[in-house]
XYZ file of C-alpha atoms in Angstrom:
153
model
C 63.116 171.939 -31.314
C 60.883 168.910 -29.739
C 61.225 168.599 -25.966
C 61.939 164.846 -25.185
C 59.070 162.652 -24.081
C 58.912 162.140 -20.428
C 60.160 158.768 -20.166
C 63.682 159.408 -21.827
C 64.171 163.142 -19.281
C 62.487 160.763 -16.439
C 65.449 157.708 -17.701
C 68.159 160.393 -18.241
C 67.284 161.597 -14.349
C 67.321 158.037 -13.079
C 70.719 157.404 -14.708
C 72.179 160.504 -13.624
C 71.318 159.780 -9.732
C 72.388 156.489 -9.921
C 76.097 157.699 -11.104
C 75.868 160.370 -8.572
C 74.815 157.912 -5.628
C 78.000 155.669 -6.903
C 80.671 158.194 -6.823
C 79.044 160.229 -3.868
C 79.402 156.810 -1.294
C 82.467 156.809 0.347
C 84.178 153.022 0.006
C 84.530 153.284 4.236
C 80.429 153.719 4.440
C 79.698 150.030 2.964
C 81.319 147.959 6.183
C 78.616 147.493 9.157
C 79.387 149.850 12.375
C 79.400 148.305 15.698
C 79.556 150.360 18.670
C 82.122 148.680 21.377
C 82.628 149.868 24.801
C 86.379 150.222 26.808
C 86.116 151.454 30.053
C 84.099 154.438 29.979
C 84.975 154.910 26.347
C 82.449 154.575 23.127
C 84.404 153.288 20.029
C 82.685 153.194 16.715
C 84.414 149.828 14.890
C 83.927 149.140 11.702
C 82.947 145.134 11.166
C 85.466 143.493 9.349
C 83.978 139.836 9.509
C 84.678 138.320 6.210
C 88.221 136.915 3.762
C 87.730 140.527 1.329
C 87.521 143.180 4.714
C 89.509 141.918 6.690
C 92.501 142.044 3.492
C 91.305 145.536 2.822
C 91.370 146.304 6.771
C 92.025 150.235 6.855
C 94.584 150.674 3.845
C 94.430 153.760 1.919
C 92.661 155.918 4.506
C 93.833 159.291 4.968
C 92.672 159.630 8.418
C 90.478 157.784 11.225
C 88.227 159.482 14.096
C 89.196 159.834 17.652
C 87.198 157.262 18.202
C 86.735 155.345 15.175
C 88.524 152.026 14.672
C 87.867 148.727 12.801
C 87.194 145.401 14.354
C 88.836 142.252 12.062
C 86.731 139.176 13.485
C 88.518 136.014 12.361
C 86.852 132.191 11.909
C 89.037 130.957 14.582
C 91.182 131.665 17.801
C 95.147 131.561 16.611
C 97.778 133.884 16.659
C 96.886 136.130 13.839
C 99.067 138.791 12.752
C 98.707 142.111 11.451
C 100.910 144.202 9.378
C 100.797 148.221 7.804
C 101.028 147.830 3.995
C 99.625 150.592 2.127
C 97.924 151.738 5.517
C 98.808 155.556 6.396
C 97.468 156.014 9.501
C 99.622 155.041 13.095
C 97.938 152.140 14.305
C 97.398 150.393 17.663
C 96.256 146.805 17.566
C 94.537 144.920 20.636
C 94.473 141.329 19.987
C 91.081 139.835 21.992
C 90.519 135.957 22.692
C 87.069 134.475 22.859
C 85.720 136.729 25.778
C 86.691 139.703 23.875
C 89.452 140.537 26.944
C 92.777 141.864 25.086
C 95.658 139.557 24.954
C 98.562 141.924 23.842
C 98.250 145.501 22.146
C 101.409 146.648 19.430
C 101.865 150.209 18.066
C 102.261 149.842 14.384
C 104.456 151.509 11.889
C 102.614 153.359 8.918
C 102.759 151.405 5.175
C 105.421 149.034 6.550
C 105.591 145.084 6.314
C 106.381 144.366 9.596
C 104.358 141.528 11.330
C 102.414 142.397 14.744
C 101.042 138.904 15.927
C 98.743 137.676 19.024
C 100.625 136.911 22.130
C 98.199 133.813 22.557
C 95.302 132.657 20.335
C 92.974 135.466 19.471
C 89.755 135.439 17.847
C 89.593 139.023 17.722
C 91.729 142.077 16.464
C 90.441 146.264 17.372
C 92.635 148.665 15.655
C 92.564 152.256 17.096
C 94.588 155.365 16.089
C 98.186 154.974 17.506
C 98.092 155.416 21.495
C 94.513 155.230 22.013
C 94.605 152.334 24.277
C 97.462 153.789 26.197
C 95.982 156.461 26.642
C 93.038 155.339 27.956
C 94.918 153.159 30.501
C 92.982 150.077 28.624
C 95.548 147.113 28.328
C 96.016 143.243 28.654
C 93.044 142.088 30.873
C 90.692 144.103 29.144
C 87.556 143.407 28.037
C 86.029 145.114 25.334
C 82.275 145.511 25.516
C 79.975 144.766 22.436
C 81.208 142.130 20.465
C 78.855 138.867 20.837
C 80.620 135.795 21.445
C 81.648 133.444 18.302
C 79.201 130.843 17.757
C 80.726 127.110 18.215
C 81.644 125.007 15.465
């Protein structure tokens, strides 16, 4: 039986690493990580800065780190609201204005509908597991370290 030439194996090896780089890439590795500060506290965020992210937000994820949240930057300061569909984790949400200081936090309700909106306009939104801000004694007044400030329009 004739071995292949070395440019089909060397073809068939590229092809097979390529599939195996695709499925091996977890979907939660392609957003940007920015490391915030609260308090004394390190949070890990991942950037969810444009229309597609920010939809997708955390949905589907089985779990999220002690530390690990996501940080939904929006075009413009307004009272945005947040809400649970298809999300499984408990959520906390701090709503931040321009200065990055938190406006309002809510506790939100695994894969429900339910709207959680800005107390005043916010340009910001941090989601944490359920309680972390709480239990951090991190609340309105707050300023979260780490995010640079919007450029003006």
């Amino acid at each position: 039986m004739p071995t292949p030439r070395p440019s089909v194996l060397a073809m068939v090896l590229k092809m097979a690493l390529v599939v195996l780089a695709l499925t091996a890439s977890p979907a939660r590795g392609q957003l940007p990580i920015v490391e915030l500060g609260a308090g004394m506290h390190l949070i890990r965020a991942e950037l969810a800065a444009d229309d597609p992210s920010r939809m997708q937000g955390l949905m589907f994820r089985k779990s999220l780190g002690q530390n690990e949240g996501m940080l939904f930057v929006f075009d413009e300061s307004t009272t945005h609201c947040m809400w649970m569909k298809n999300t499984f984790t408990p959520l906390s949400v701090a709503f931040l204005d321009d200065a990055a200081r938190i406006v309002n936090i809510a506790d939100m309700t695994p894969q429900s509908e339910e709207s959680h909106c800005a107390s005043q306009p916010a340009r910001y939104a941090l989601e944490m597991r359920r309680g972390w801000f709480a239990a951090r004694g991190i609340g309105p007044g707050s300023t979260i370290r780490g995010i640079a400030a919007p450029a003006r329009k």
